[in-house]
GROMACS .gro file of C-alpha atoms in nm:
model
  156
    1MET     CA    1  13.918  11.525   6.481
    2GLY     CA    2  14.093  11.263   6.733
    3LYS     CA    3  14.325  11.486   6.921
    4ALA     CA    4  14.413  11.745   6.620
    5ASP     CA    5  14.293  11.999   6.861
    6ARG     CA    6  14.565  11.913   7.107
    7TYR     CA    7  14.805  11.945   6.818
    8VAL     CA    8  14.714  12.270   6.680
    9ASP     CA    9  14.711  12.426   6.999
   10PHE     CA   10  15.050  12.303   7.082
   11LEU     CA   11  15.169  12.477   6.762
   12ALA     CA   12  15.005  12.786   6.821
   13ASP     CA   13  15.019  12.839   7.193
   14HIS     CA   14  15.352  12.671   7.265
   15LEU     CA   15  15.560  12.584   6.963
   16LEU     CA   16  15.533  12.914   6.759
   17PRO     CA   17  15.593  13.121   7.078
   18GLU     CA   18  15.894  12.925   7.152
   19LEU     CA   19  16.032  12.962   6.800
   20ARG     CA   20  15.947  13.341   6.841
   21LYS     CA   21  16.210  13.370   7.099
   22THR     CA   22  16.496  13.314   6.854
   23ILE     CA   23  16.371  13.351   6.503
   24ALA     CA   24  16.179  13.660   6.380
   25ILE     CA   25  15.843  13.498   6.308
   26SER     CA   26  15.539  13.721   6.255
   27LYS     CA   27  15.242  13.714   6.465
   28ASP     CA   28  15.021  13.804   6.181
   29PRO     CA   29  14.801  13.535   6.056
   30GLU     CA   30  14.830  13.674   5.724
   31ASP     CA   31  15.202  13.558   5.695
   32ILE     CA   32  15.178  13.226   5.901
   33GLY     CA   33  15.097  12.915   5.688
   34ILE     CA   34  15.057  12.547   5.746
   35ILE     CA   35  15.069  12.294   5.500
   36GLY     CA   36  15.020  11.921   5.498
   37ALA     CA   37  14.952  11.619   5.291
   38SER     CA   38  14.724  11.334   5.323
   39TYR     CA   39  14.594  11.328   5.685
   40GLY     CA   40  14.840  11.599   5.745
   41ALA     CA   41  14.610  11.820   5.451
   42ASN     CA   42  14.309  11.756   5.704
   43CYS     CA   43  14.510  11.893   6.004
   44ALA     CA   44  14.633  12.176   5.844
   45LEU     CA   45  14.271  12.286   5.715
   46TYR     CA   46  14.184  12.182   6.056
   47ALA     CA   47  14.446  12.410   6.196
   48GLY     CA   48  14.298  12.702   5.983
   49MET     CA   49  13.944  12.619   6.085
   50ARG     CA   50  14.017  12.614   6.449
   51ARG     CA   51  14.290  12.902   6.490
   52PRO     CA   52  14.251  13.154   6.230
   53ASP     CA   53  14.398  13.399   6.452
   54VAL     CA   54  14.716  13.201   6.400
   55PHE     CA   55  14.721  13.022   6.065
   56GLY     CA   56  14.591  13.226   5.811
   57LEU     CA   57  14.736  13.027   5.523
   58VAL     CA   58  14.659  12.700   5.469
   59GLY     CA   59  14.787  12.399   5.222
   60SER     CA   60  14.632  12.092   5.180
   61LEU     CA   61  14.774  11.849   4.951
   62SER     CA   62  14.568  11.510   4.873
   63TYR     CA   63  14.328  11.616   5.136
   64ALA     CA   64  14.209  11.225   5.274
   65TYR     CA   65  13.891  11.089   5.300
   66VAL     CA   66  13.733  11.075   5.668
   67PRO     CA   67  13.384  10.925   5.738
   68GLN     CA   68  13.156  11.223   5.864
   69ASP     CA   69  13.436  11.452   5.783
   70PRO     CA   70  13.423  11.719   6.090
   71VAL     CA   71  13.632  11.967   5.905
   72ARG     CA   72  13.401  11.950   5.607
   73LYS     CA   73  13.118  11.982   5.818
   74SER     CA   74  13.246  12.296   5.997
   75ILE     CA   75  13.316  12.462   5.647
   76CYS     CA   76  12.957  12.357   5.538
   77ALA     CA   77  12.810  12.525   5.856
   78LEU     CA   78  12.984  12.869   5.796
   79ARG     CA   79  12.871  13.142   5.564
   80ARG     CA   80  13.238  13.271   5.480
   81LEU     CA   81  13.553  13.076   5.566
   82PRO     CA   82  13.809  13.226   5.804
   83LEU     CA   83  14.105  13.152   5.595
   84ARG     CA   84  14.280  13.440   5.418
   85ARG     CA   85  14.448  13.191   5.137
   86TRP     CA   86  14.386  12.844   5.080
   87TYR     CA   87  14.543  12.586   4.837
   88THR     CA   88  14.393  12.255   4.785
   89ASP     CA   89  14.474  11.949   4.526
   90CYS     CA   90  14.492  11.604   4.476
   91GLY     CA   91  14.575  11.362   4.201
   92THR     CA   92  14.328  11.122   3.998
   93LYS     CA   93  14.509  10.799   4.098
   94TRP     CA   94  14.620  10.610   4.438
   95ALA     CA   95  14.949  10.413   4.354
   96PRO     CA   96  15.060  10.223   4.063
   97ASP     CA   97  14.968   9.885   4.188
   98GLN     CA   98  14.600   9.975   4.296
   99PRO     CA   99  14.484  10.144   3.950
  100GLN     CA  100  14.091  10.107   4.052
  101ARG     CA  101  14.151  10.346   4.354
  102ASP     CA  102  14.197  10.721   4.331
  103ASP     CA  103  14.340  10.996   4.533
  104HIS     CA  104  14.023  11.103   4.716
  105THR     CA  105  13.954  11.326   4.425
  106GLY     CA  106  13.572  11.359   4.489
  107VAL     CA  107  13.656  11.476   4.812
  108THR     CA  108  13.865  11.761   4.671
  109LYS     CA  109  13.629  11.836   4.411
  110ASP     CA  110  13.389  11.882   4.700
  111LEU     CA  111  13.614  12.108   4.887
  112ILE     CA  112  13.685  12.305   4.597
  113ALA     CA  113  13.316  12.395   4.529
  114LEU     CA  114  13.249  12.469   4.912
  115ALA     CA  115  13.553  12.716   4.903
  116LEU     CA  116  13.388  12.870   4.594
  117GLU     CA  117  13.042  12.878   4.759
  118LYS     CA  118  13.190  13.040   5.085
  119GLY     CA  119  13.319  13.334   4.875
  120MET     CA  120  13.692  13.216   4.794
  121VAL     CA  121  13.837  13.372   4.463
  122PRO     CA  122  14.048  13.169   4.266
  123GLY     CA  123  14.396  13.285   4.198
  124ARG     CA  124  14.351  13.549   4.457
  125ASN     CA  125  14.293  13.376   4.769
  126PHE     CA  126  14.218  13.033   4.676
  127LEU     CA  127  14.331  12.755   4.410
  128GLY     CA  128  14.196  12.395   4.413
  129ILE     CA  129  14.385  12.159   4.168
  130VAL     CA  130  14.266  11.791   4.049
  131ALA     CA  131  14.626  11.687   3.894
  132GLU     CA  132  14.525  11.408   3.638
  133GLY     CA  133  14.768  11.106   3.650
  134HIS     CA  134  14.933  11.224   3.975
  135TYR     CA  135  14.951  10.976   4.271
  136HIS     CA  136  14.899  10.998   4.636
  137ASN     CA  137  15.250  11.016   4.748
  138GLU     CA  138  15.553  11.239   4.806
  139LEU     CA  139  15.690  11.245   4.458
  140PHE     CA  140  15.374  11.398   4.329
  141TRP     CA  141  15.323  11.627   4.622
  142ARG     CA  142  15.694  11.763   4.548
  143LYS     CA  143  15.533  11.842   4.185
  144ARG     CA  144  15.237  12.020   4.308
  145ILE     CA  145  15.379  12.211   4.620
  146GLY     CA  146  15.532  12.528   4.418
  147ARG     CA  147  15.184  12.614   4.307
  148CYS     CA  148  15.066  12.610   4.672
  149LEU     CA  149  15.389  12.826   4.783
  150GLU     CA  150  15.329  13.046   4.522
  151LEU     CA  151  14.955  13.141   4.640
  152LEU     CA  152  15.032  13.122   5.009
  153PHE     CA  153  15.349  13.324   4.986
  154PRO     CA  154  15.311  13.559   4.681
  155LEU     CA  155  15.636  13.761   4.603
  156ASP     CA  156  15.423  14.080   4.515
   0.00000   0.00000   0.00000
């Protein structure tokens, strides 16, 4: 994943410890989430897979297509996923001026199938959504982020 390992380790080993010096932030991975959109969704999922000791909650909105995706390969290689909770989604359209493209819908459908195959339970520790008519942009991510937050950080 390029240099994502350095980024994820920086967040886990440097940024979070520094923040904890002034802000009460849990050290329990069941309380620590990372969320991203587009390539940020790929990085968020990578963070949860690489550092489950830190990031137990993952939100990946509009996971981007990457040829020979190393994150998807690592998911395939595992019997069970190390994630405590995982939200993934996508729209079905790319942009209004590109009606022939979609929001990597097939990739997200594949991730949903892998999550179920690896033992994640919809509504309990997993939610995968394909949002019909939604585009790959901030306006539509904002429409879906509430579902992500509800799964990762339930009020119960």
